[in-house]
Coordinates of C-alpha atoms in Angstrom, one line a residue:
Chain A
M7 CA 7.9 -25.5 -36.4
V8 CA 4.2 -24.4 -36.4
S9 CA 3.5 -20.8 -35.5
P10 CA 1.3 -20.3 -32.3
R11 CA -1.2 -18.8 -34.7
A12 CA -1.9 -22.2 -36.2
Q13 CA -1.9 -24.3 -33.0
S14 CA -4.9 -25.0 -30.7
Y15 CA -5.0 -23.4 -27.3
A16 CA -4.8 -27.0 -25.9
Q17 CA -1.6 -27.8 -27.8
R18 CA -0.1 -24.5 -26.6
A19 CA -1.1 -25.1 -23.0
L20 CA 1.0 -28.3 -23.0
K21 CA 4.2 -26.4 -23.7
Q22 CA 3.8 -23.4 -21.4
K23 CA 6.2 -23.3 -18.4
N24 CA 4.5 -20.4 -16.5
P25 CA 1.6 -22.0 -14.5
T26 CA -0.7 -19.0 -15.2
A27 CA -0.2 -19.2 -18.9
K28 CA -1.0 -22.9 -18.8
L29 CA -4.1 -22.3 -16.7
L30 CA -5.4 -19.6 -19.0
L31 CA -5.0 -21.6 -22.2
E32 CA -6.6 -24.7 -20.6
T33 CA -9.5 -22.7 -19.3
M34 CA -10.0 -21.2 -22.8
E35 CA -10.0 -24.6 -24.4
R36 CA -12.4 -26.1 -21.7
K37 CA -14.8 -23.2 -21.9
K38 CA -14.5 -22.7 -25.7
S39 CA -14.0 -19.0 -25.0
N40 CA -11.4 -16.5 -25.9
L41 CA -13.3 -13.6 -24.4
A42 CA -12.1 -11.5 -21.5
V43 CA -14.8 -9.2 -20.1
S44 CA -13.6 -5.9 -18.7
V45 CA -16.0 -4.9 -15.9
D46 CA -15.3 -1.2 -15.3
V47 CA -18.0 -0.3 -12.9
T48 CA -17.7 1.6 -9.6
K49 CA -20.0 -0.4 -7.2
T50 CA -19.2 -3.8 -5.8
K51 CA -22.9 -4.9 -6.2
D52 CA -22.9 -4.1 -9.9
F53 CA -19.4 -5.6 -10.3
L54 CA -20.4 -8.9 -8.9
A55 CA -23.7 -9.0 -10.7
V56 CA -22.1 -8.4 -14.1
I57 CA -19.4 -11.0 -13.4
D58 CA -22.0 -13.5 -12.3
V59 CA -23.7 -13.0 -15.6
V60 CA -20.7 -13.1 -17.9
G61 CA -17.3 -14.2 -16.6
P62 CA -13.6 -12.8 -16.1
Y63 CA -11.6 -9.5 -15.6
T64 CA -11.7 -6.0 -14.1
H65 CA -10.3 -2.7 -12.8
I66 CA -10.4 -3.3 -9.0
D67 CA -9.1 0.3 -8.4
I68 CA -12.3 2.0 -9.5
L69 CA -14.5 0.1 -7.0
E70 CA -15.5 2.6 -4.3
D71 CA -16.6 0.0 -1.8
F72 CA -13.7 -2.4 -2.3
D73 CA -12.9 -4.7 0.7
E74 CA -11.5 -8.1 1.3
G75 CA -15.0 -9.7 1.3
L76 CA -15.2 -8.6 -2.3
I77 CA -12.1 -10.6 -3.2
R78 CA -13.5 -13.7 -1.6
Q79 CA -16.7 -13.3 -3.6
L80 CA -14.7 -12.7 -6.8
Q81 CA -12.7 -15.9 -6.1
D82 CA -15.9 -17.9 -5.5
L83 CA -17.3 -16.6 -8.8
S84 CA -14.0 -17.5 -10.5
K85 CA -14.5 -21.1 -9.3
K86 CA -18.2 -21.2 -10.0
H87 CA -17.8 -19.9 -13.6
D88 CA -14.3 -21.3 -14.2
F89 CA -12.6 -18.1 -15.2
V90 CA -9.1 -16.6 -14.7
I91 CA -8.8 -13.3 -12.9
F92 CA -6.8 -10.5 -14.7
E93 CA -6.4 -7.2 -12.8
D94 CA -5.8 -4.7 -15.6
R95 CA -3.7 -2.5 -13.3
K96 CA -1.3 -1.2 -16.0
F97 CA 1.7 -0.8 -13.6
A98 CA 4.0 1.9 -14.9
D99 CA 6.5 2.8 -12.2
I100 CA 10.0 1.9 -11.1
G101 CA 10.8 -1.6 -9.8
N102 CA 10.8 -0.8 -6.1
T103 CA 7.5 1.0 -6.3
V104 CA 5.6 -1.5 -8.4
A105 CA 6.7 -4.3 -6.1
L106 CA 5.0 -2.5 -3.3
Q107 CA 1.9 -1.6 -5.4
Y108 CA 1.6 -5.2 -6.5
S109 CA 2.0 -6.8 -3.0
S110 CA 0.7 -4.1 -0.7
G111 CA -1.8 -1.3 -0.4
V112 CA -5.6 -1.8 0.0
H113 CA -5.8 -4.1 -3.0
K114 CA -3.0 -6.6 -2.5
I115 CA -3.3 -7.6 -6.2
A116 CA -0.7 -10.3 -6.2
S117 CA -2.6 -12.3 -3.6
W118 CA -5.7 -12.9 -5.8
S119 CA -5.1 -11.9 -9.4
H120 CA -3.7 -14.6 -11.7
I121 CA -2.6 -12.1 -14.3
T122 CA -1.7 -8.5 -14.2
N123 CA -0.2 -6.1 -16.8
A124 CA 2.5 -3.4 -17.0
H125 CA 3.8 -0.8 -19.4
P126 CA 7.4 -1.4 -20.5
V127 CA 8.1 2.3 -20.4
P128 CA 10.2 2.3 -17.2
G129 CA 12.6 -0.3 -18.7
P130 CA 13.3 -3.9 -17.5
S131 CA 13.2 -2.9 -13.8
I132 CA 9.4 -3.0 -13.9
I133 CA 9.5 -6.7 -14.8
T134 CA 12.2 -7.4 -12.1
G135 CA 10.1 -5.6 -9.5
L136 CA 6.8 -7.4 -10.3
A137 CA 8.5 -10.8 -10.8
S138 CA 10.1 -10.5 -7.3
V139 CA 6.5 -10.6 -6.0
G140 CA 4.5 -12.6 -8.6
L141 CA 6.9 -15.4 -9.6
P142 CA 6.9 -17.1 -6.2
L143 CA 3.1 -17.1 -6.4
G144 CA 3.0 -18.6 -9.9
R145 CA 1.5 -15.4 -11.4
G146 CA 1.9 -14.2 -15.0
L147 CA 2.5 -10.7 -16.4
L148 CA 1.4 -9.2 -19.7
L149 CA 3.3 -6.3 -21.2
L150 CA 1.4 -3.5 -23.0
A151 CA 3.3 -3.6 -26.3
E152 CA 0.6 -1.7 -28.1
M153 CA -2.5 0.4 -27.2
S154 CA -5.6 0.8 -29.3
T155 CA -6.2 4.4 -28.6
K156 CA -5.7 7.3 -31.0
G157 CA -2.3 8.8 -30.9
A158 CA -0.8 6.1 -28.7
L159 CA 3.0 6.2 -28.4
T160 CA 3.4 2.4 -28.5
T161 CA 4.8 2.5 -32.1
G162 CA 8.1 1.6 -33.8
V163 CA 11.0 1.2 -31.4
Y164 CA 8.8 1.4 -28.3
C165 CA 6.9 -1.8 -29.3
E166 CA 10.1 -3.5 -30.5
E167 CA 11.8 -2.8 -27.1
A168 CA 8.8 -4.1 -25.3
V169 CA 9.0 -7.4 -27.1
R170 CA 12.8 -7.7 -26.6
M171 CA 12.3 -7.0 -22.8
A172 CA 9.6 -9.8 -22.6
R173 CA 11.9 -12.3 -24.3
T174 CA 14.5 -11.9 -21.6
R175 CA 11.9 -12.8 -18.9
R176 CA 9.8 -15.6 -20.4
D177 CA 9.5 -17.2 -17.0
F178 CA 7.1 -14.4 -15.9
V179 CA 6.0 -12.5 -19.0
I180 CA 3.3 -14.7 -20.6
G181 CA 2.2 -12.3 -23.3
F182 CA 1.2 -8.9 -24.6
I183 CA -1.6 -6.5 -24.8
A184 CA -1.3 -5.9 -28.5
Q185 CA -3.1 -5.7 -31.8
R186 CA -1.2 -8.4 -33.6
R187 CA 1.2 -11.3 -33.2
M188 CA 4.7 -10.4 -32.0
E189 CA 6.9 -13.4 -33.1
A190 CA 8.5 -11.3 -35.9
V191 CA 8.7 -8.0 -33.9
G192 CA 11.9 -6.7 -32.3
L193 CA 14.3 -9.2 -34.0
L194 CA 17.7 -7.7 -34.7
Q195 CA 19.2 -7.9 -38.1
G196 CA 20.0 -11.6 -38.9
E197 CA 18.4 -12.8 -35.7
V198 CA 16.0 -15.7 -36.0
G199 CA 13.0 -16.1 -33.7
D200 CA 13.0 -18.8 -31.1
D201 CA 10.6 -21.6 -32.1
D202 CA 9.6 -22.2 -28.6
E203 CA 8.4 -18.6 -28.1
D204 CA 4.7 -18.6 -27.5
F205 CA 3.4 -15.3 -26.1
L206 CA -0.4 -14.9 -25.6
I207 CA -1.8 -11.9 -27.4
L208 CA -4.8 -10.1 -25.7
S209 CA -6.5 -7.4 -27.6
P210 CA -8.7 -4.6 -26.3
G211 CA -10.6 -2.2 -28.6
V212 CA -12.9 -5.0 -29.9
G213 CA -16.5 -4.2 -30.9
L214 CA -19.2 -6.0 -32.9
H215 CA -20.1 -2.8 -34.7
A216 CA -19.0 0.3 -32.9
K217 CA -16.3 2.5 -34.3
G218 CA -15.1 4.5 -31.2
D219 CA -16.1 6.6 -28.2
T220 CA -15.5 10.3 -27.4
M221 CA -12.3 9.6 -25.4
G222 CA -10.1 8.2 -28.2
Q223 CA -10.9 4.4 -28.1
Q224 CA -10.9 2.7 -31.5
Y225 CA -12.6 -0.6 -32.3
R226 CA -12.1 -3.7 -34.5
T227 CA -14.3 -6.8 -34.9
P228 CA -13.5 -10.2 -33.2
K229 CA -12.9 -11.7 -36.6
E230 CA -10.4 -9.0 -37.6
V231 CA -8.6 -9.4 -34.3
V232 CA -8.5 -13.2 -33.9
L233 CA -8.5 -14.4 -37.5
G234 CA -7.0 -11.4 -39.3
S235 CA -4.3 -10.4 -36.8
G236 CA -3.9 -13.7 -35.0
C237 CA -4.6 -12.4 -31.4
D238 CA -5.5 -15.0 -28.8
L239 CA -8.1 -13.2 -26.5
I240 CA -10.5 -10.4 -27.2
I241 CA -11.0 -7.9 -24.3
V242 CA -14.5 -6.4 -24.3
G243 CA -15.9 -4.0 -21.8
R244 CA -18.8 -1.5 -22.3
G245 CA -19.6 -3.4 -25.5
I246 CA -20.9 -6.2 -23.3
Y247 CA -22.2 -4.6 -20.1
G248 CA -23.5 -1.5 -21.8
N249 CA -25.1 1.5 -20.1
D250 CA -27.8 -0.1 -18.1
L251 CA -26.4 -2.7 -15.7
S252 CA -29.9 -3.9 -14.7
L253 CA -30.5 -5.5 -18.1
T254 CA -28.8 -8.7 -17.3
Q255 CA -30.5 -10.7 -20.1
A256 CA -29.2 -8.3 -22.7
I257 CA -25.7 -8.4 -21.1
A258 CA -25.6 -12.1 -21.1
E259 CA -26.7 -12.2 -24.7
R260 CA -24.0 -9.8 -25.8
A261 CA -21.4 -11.8 -23.9
R262 CA -22.6 -14.9 -25.7
Q263 CA -22.4 -13.2 -29.0
Y264 CA -18.8 -12.0 -28.5
M265 CA -17.8 -15.4 -27.2
Q266 CA -19.3 -17.1 -30.2
E267 CA -17.7 -14.7 -32.8
G268 CA -14.3 -14.9 -31.0
W269 CA -14.4 -18.7 -31.0
E270 CA -15.5 -19.1 -34.6
A271 CA -12.7 -16.8 -35.7
Y272 CA -10.3 -18.9 -33.7
M273 CA -11.6 -22.2 -35.2
Q274 CA -11.3 -20.8 -38.6
R275 CA -7.8 -19.6 -37.8
I276 CA -6.4 -23.0 -36.6
T277 CA -8.1 -24.9 -39.4
T278 CA -6.8 -22.6 -42.2
S279 CA -3.4 -21.4 -41.0
Chain B
M20 CA 11.8 37.0 -23.3
V21 CA 13.5 35.4 -20.4
S22 CA 13.6 31.6 -20.2
P23 CA 11.8 30.0 -17.2
R24 CA 15.2 28.8 -16.2
A25 CA 16.3 32.3 -15.4
Q26 CA 13.2 33.5 -13.6
S27 CA 12.4 33.2 -9.9
Y28 CA 9.6 30.9 -8.8
A29 CA 7.7 34.0 -7.6
Q30 CA 7.9 35.7 -11.1
R31 CA 6.7 32.5 -12.7
A32 CA 3.8 32.1 -10.2
L33 CA 2.4 35.5 -11.3
K34 CA 1.9 34.3 -14.9
Q35 CA 0.5 30.8 -14.3
K36 CA -3.1 30.3 -15.3
N37 CA -3.6 26.9 -13.7
P38 CA -4.4 27.5 -10.0
T39 CA -2.4 24.5 -8.9
A40 CA 0.7 25.6 -10.8
K41 CA 0.4 29.0 -9.2
L42 CA -0.1 27.5 -5.7
L43 CA 2.9 25.2 -6.1
L44 CA 5.3 28.0 -7.2
E45 CA 4.0 30.3 -4.5
T46 CA 4.5 27.6 -1.9
M47 CA 8.1 26.9 -3.1
E48 CA 9.0 30.6 -2.9
R49 CA 7.4 31.0 0.5
K50 CA 9.1 28.0 2.0
K51 CA 12.3 28.4 0.1
S52 CA 12.1 24.8 -0.9
N53 CA 12.1 23.0 -4.3
L54 CA 12.1 19.6 -2.6
A55 CA 9.3 17.0 -3.1
V56 CA 9.5 14.1 -0.6
S57 CA 8.2 10.8 -1.9
V58 CA 7.0 8.8 1.1
D59 CA 6.7 5.2 -0.2
V60 CA 5.8 3.3 3.0
T61 CA 3.0 0.8 3.5
K62 CA 1.6 1.8 7.0
T63 CA -0.4 4.9 7.7
K64 CA 1.3 5.5 11.0
D65 CA 4.8 5.6 9.3
F66 CA 3.4 7.6 6.5
L67 CA 2.0 10.4 8.7
A68 CA 5.0 10.3 11.0
V69 CA 7.5 10.8 8.1
I70 CA 5.3 13.6 6.6
D71 CA 5.1 15.3 9.9
V72 CA 8.9 15.3 10.0
V73 CA 9.6 16.4 6.4
G74 CA 6.8 17.7 4.1
P75 CA 5.0 16.8 0.8
Y76 CA 4.2 13.8 -1.6
T77 CA 3.4 10.1 -1.8
H78 CA 2.0 6.9 -3.3
I79 CA -1.3 6.4 -1.6
D80 CA -1.9 3.1 -3.3
I81 CA 0.7 1.2 -1.4
L82 CA -0.8 2.1 2.0
E83 CA -2.4 -1.0 3.4
D84 CA -4.5 0.7 6.0
F85 CA -5.8 3.5 3.8
D86 CA -9.1 5.2 4.8
E87 CA -10.8 8.5 4.6
G88 CA -9.5 9.5 8.0
L89 CA -6.0 9.3 6.6
I90 CA -6.9 11.9 3.9
R91 CA -8.2 14.3 6.6
Q92 CA -4.9 13.9 8.5
L93 CA -2.9 14.4 5.3
Q94 CA -4.8 17.5 4.6
D95 CA -4.3 18.8 8.1
L96 CA -0.6 18.2 7.8
S97 CA -0.6 19.9 4.4
K98 CA -2.0 23.0 6.1
K99 CA 0.3 22.7 9.2
H100 CA 3.4 22.4 7.1
D101 CA 2.3 24.4 4.1
F102 CA 2.9 21.8 1.4
V103 CA 1.2 20.8 -1.8
I104 CA -0.1 17.2 -2.2
F105 CA 1.1 15.3 -5.3
E106 CA -0.2 11.7 -5.7
D107 CA 2.3 10.1 -8.0
R108 CA -0.3 7.7 -9.5
K109 CA 1.3 7.5 -12.9
F110 CA -2.1 7.0 -14.7
A111 CA -1.6 5.0 -17.9
D112 CA -4.9 3.9 -19.2
I113 CA -7.5 5.1 -21.8
G114 CA -9.5 8.2 -21.2
N115 CA -12.7 6.6 -19.9
T116 CA -10.8 4.4 -17.4
V117 CA -8.5 7.1 -16.0
A118 CA -11.5 9.4 -15.4
L119 CA -13.0 6.7 -13.2
Q120 CA -9.7 5.8 -11.5
Y121 CA -9.0 9.5 -10.8
S122 CA -12.5 10.3 -9.4
S123 CA -13.7 7.0 -7.9
G124 CA -12.4 3.8 -6.3
V125 CA -11.2 3.6 -2.7
H126 CA -8.8 6.5 -3.1
K127 CA -10.8 9.2 -4.9
I128 CA -7.5 11.0 -5.7
A129 CA -9.0 14.0 -7.5
S130 CA -10.9 15.0 -4.3
W131 CA -7.7 15.6 -2.3
S132 CA -4.5 15.6 -4.4
H133 CA -3.5 19.0 -5.9
I134 CA -1.3 17.4 -8.5
T135 CA -1.2 14.0 -10.1
N136 CA 0.7 12.6 -13.1
A137 CA 0.2 10.4 -16.1
H138 CA 2.1 8.6 -18.8
P139 CA 1.5 10.0 -22.3
V140 CA 1.6 6.5 -23.8
P141 CA -2.1 6.1 -24.4
G142 CA -2.2 9.3 -26.5
P143 CA -4.1 12.6 -25.9
S144 CA -7.2 10.8 -24.6
I145 CA -5.5 10.3 -21.2
I146 CA -5.3 14.0 -20.8
T147 CA -8.9 14.5 -21.9
G148 CA -10.1 11.9 -19.5
L149 CA -8.2 13.3 -16.5
A150 CA -9.1 16.9 -17.4
S151 CA -12.8 16.0 -17.4
V152 CA -12.4 15.3 -13.7
G153 CA -9.5 17.5 -12.5
L154 CA -10.1 20.8 -14.4
P155 CA -13.4 21.7 -12.7
L156 CA -11.6 21.1 -9.3
G157 CA -8.6 23.3 -10.3
R158 CA -6.2 20.4 -10.3
G159 CA -3.0 20.2 -12.3
L160 CA -1.4 17.3 -14.2
L161 CA 2.2 16.4 -14.9
L162 CA 3.1 14.2 -17.9
L163 CA 5.9 11.7 -17.5
A164 CA 8.1 12.9 -20.4
E165 CA 11.2 11.1 -19.2
M166 CA 12.0 8.4 -16.6
S167 CA 15.3 8.0 -14.8
T168 CA 15.4 4.2 -14.8
K169 CA 17.8 2.2 -16.8
G170 CA 16.5 1.2 -20.2
A171 CA 13.4 3.5 -20.0
L172 CA 11.6 3.9 -23.3
T173 CA 10.9 7.6 -22.9
T174 CA 13.5 8.6 -25.5
G175 CA 13.5 10.3 -28.8
V176 CA 10.0 10.6 -30.5
Y177 CA 8.3 9.4 -27.3
C178 CA 9.5 12.4 -25.3
E179 CA 8.9 14.8 -28.1
E180 CA 5.3 13.6 -28.6
A181 CA 4.7 13.9 -24.8
V182 CA 5.7 17.6 -24.9
R183 CA 3.6 18.3 -28.0
M184 CA 0.6 16.7 -26.3
A185 CA 1.1 18.9 -23.2
R186 CA 1.3 22.0 -25.4
T187 CA -2.2 21.4 -26.6
R188 CA -3.6 21.3 -23.1
R189 CA -1.7 24.0 -21.1
D190 CA -4.9 24.7 -19.1
F191 CA -4.5 21.4 -17.3
V192 CA -0.9 20.1 -17.9
I193 CA 1.3 22.1 -15.7
G194 CA 4.6 20.4 -16.3
F195 CA 6.6 17.3 -16.7
I196 CA 8.4 14.5 -14.8
A197 CA 11.7 14.9 -16.7
Q198 CA 15.4 15.2 -16.4
R199 CA 15.8 18.5 -18.2
R200 CA 13.9 21.6 -19.5
M201 CA 11.5 21.0 -22.3
E202 CA 11.2 24.4 -24.1
A203 CA 13.3 23.3 -27.0
V204 CA 11.9 19.7 -27.3
G205 CA 9.3 18.6 -29.8
L206 CA 9.3 21.7 -32.0
L207 CA 8.7 20.9 -35.6
Q208 CA 11.1 22.2 -38.2
G209 CA 11.0 26.0 -38.4
E210 CA 8.6 26.1 -35.4
V211 CA 9.4 28.7 -32.7
G212 CA 8.7 28.1 -29.1
D213 CA 5.9 30.0 -27.4
D214 CA 7.4 32.7 -25.0
D215 CA 4.6 32.2 -22.6
E216 CA 5.2 28.5 -22.2
D217 CA 6.3 27.7 -18.6
F218 CA 6.1 24.1 -17.7
L219 CA 7.3 23.0 -14.3
I220 CA 10.0 20.3 -14.4
L221 CA 10.0 17.8 -11.5
S222 CA 12.9 15.4 -11.4
P223 CA 13.2 12.0 -9.6
G224 CA 16.3 10.0 -9.4
V225 CA 18.1 12.6 -7.1
G226 CA 20.6 11.6 -4.5
L227 CA 23.4 13.4 -2.5
H228 CA 25.8 10.6 -3.1
A229 CA 24.1 7.3 -4.1
K230 CA 24.5 5.9 -7.6
G231 CA 21.6 3.4 -7.9
D232 CA 19.6 0.6 -6.4
T233 CA 19.2 -3.0 -7.4
M234 CA 16.0 -2.4 -9.3
G235 CA 17.4 0.0 -12.0
Q236 CA 17.0 3.4 -10.5
Q237 CA 19.8 5.9 -11.3
Y238 CA 20.8 9.0 -9.4
R239 CA 22.0 12.6 -10.0
T240 CA 22.8 15.3 -7.4
P241 CA 20.5 18.3 -6.6
K242 CA 23.1 20.6 -8.2
E243 CA 23.3 18.6 -11.5
V244 CA 19.5 18.5 -11.6
V245 CA 18.5 22.1 -10.7
L246 CA 21.5 24.1 -11.9
G247 CA 22.9 21.9 -14.6
S248 CA 19.7 20.7 -16.2
G249 CA 17.4 23.6 -15.1
C250 CA 14.8 21.4 -13.4
D251 CA 12.4 23.1 -10.9
L252 CA 11.8 20.5 -8.2
I253 CA 13.8 17.6 -7.0
I254 CA 11.9 14.4 -5.9
V255 CA 13.6 12.4 -3.2
G256 CA 12.3 9.3 -1.5
R257 CA 14.4 6.7 0.2
G258 CA 17.3 9.1 0.1
I259 CA 15.5 11.0 2.9
Y260 CA 13.4 8.5 4.8
G261 CA 16.0 5.7 4.6
N262 CA 15.6 2.2 6.0
D263 CA 14.7 2.9 9.6
L264 CA 11.6 5.1 9.9
S265 CA 12.1 5.5 13.7
L266 CA 15.2 7.7 13.2
T267 CA 13.1 10.9 12.8
Q268 CA 16.1 13.1 13.7
A269 CA 18.2 11.7 10.9
I270 CA 15.3 11.9 8.5
A271 CA 14.7 15.5 9.3
E272 CA 18.4 16.2 8.9
R273 CA 18.5 14.6 5.5
A274 CA 15.4 16.5 4.3
R275 CA 17.0 19.7 5.5
Q276 CA 20.2 18.9 3.5
Y277 CA 18.4 18.1 0.3
M278 CA 16.2 21.2 0.7
Q279 CA 19.3 23.4 1.2
E280 CA 21.3 21.9 -1.7
G281 CA 18.2 22.2 -4.0
W282 CA 17.6 25.8 -3.0
E283 CA 21.3 26.8 -3.3
A284 CA 21.4 25.3 -6.8
Y285 CA 18.2 27.3 -7.7
M286 CA 19.6 30.6 -6.3
Q287 CA 22.8 30.1 -8.3
R288 CA 20.7 29.3 -11.4
I289 CA 18.6 32.4 -11.3
T290 CA 21.5 34.7 -10.5
T291 CA 23.8 33.4 -13.2
S292 CA 21.3 32.4 -16.0

């Protein structure tokens, strides 16, 4: 059996049972991109402008002028630029509450976001609650198995338990927010990994040069993340959209650069693994 | 030095430096109530009606028809019924993102909620990020040191690290979501607790009789929580508002019953500790 690390995104797409995992891998292969852009801005106008320049992904809950019209525009852009939508909500409550947060409220995330994510900290009930809403819609969930911030508590047993939890719900959990591959993590003594297991690994904390910000974020390069650690997608935010949202040329150029470095690292990985 | 467990809420209010911790303890003493009602409904009309019947607390992010008018009405009710507002947002992202989520977006939580809460999982940067917004407004933060759900990962080192993190930011962290007192938790070998430390302990998972729901929530009685474990506030949701929101008499009666049991357990605690 070949490890997911050594297979192409196209090969892995063929075997995925969750429709969102399949869609994501096919899209990555088609666009030759393993870049997820995190657009953390607070105005709809800026949000749509940046996305129109670069591609996927955001925090919808920091937009001050959110409305349903925005979602339609986001979906239009998703078709125009062929990207998958990932609302990085980081659900972290009990099953009953996350089911309401995912389906209801102002944002109605489940109705438009292909992928969302959750912390495993409340235990398996958070997956049950989200799956009760997302599975009928064909959505996929990522668990936050690791965080890239300084002093994060996602170490040791915490991370192992997250992976074990995911293994019990492979119909809905399509992968992890993490810094490395998880096939070997959380196996009990004598337990052998399932050859069919193929979780997607999405990694934040990626920068071309930068080493950190003042609020505890730490960075690694695309090559370290994709080739070195075998992660599948790089998540980049301020590293692409920067501090001046009007400089669309520069934003597009940075996106292109991350996309290229991420893809080259992936090509090197599947040809040398 | 007398443990917080043995002191009255009024005595403890006198020594609090954070204005929200002081306000909360004074309010509890004045109303003779250590009950926080969690109103997890999805319509503004129901939300306001339940609060008008019973008192504090909710998840604003599951309200489908949220608008700024609602916040004004919530604030009016907060004055009318003399309660403190706690948005149970469970922030769980990196510092830069939570600062935006707390200050911005549709909900602008920092502008109206006295108290909010956060998971310690991203590390100390989550406190730094939230404090940058909340401290100038005199707000207070609770850290989720423990969760009451089955299989929660808030055990061992995780909980100890949460408490240590809180001790470094006592200007802003006013207490914990937890199942027990935390004075003795997270002390390093030979380390002695600070006599001035007085974190508020708010406990969810409280029921008069019920044992659990189908999504992994587990319950204890007000007496077990307040007298047995020394917690300061009981958080009750569906146990009070039930399944039929039109039965306001029954809702009020259940709220009264929880309030009375919680207060009796507290009186017994401070007279026998």
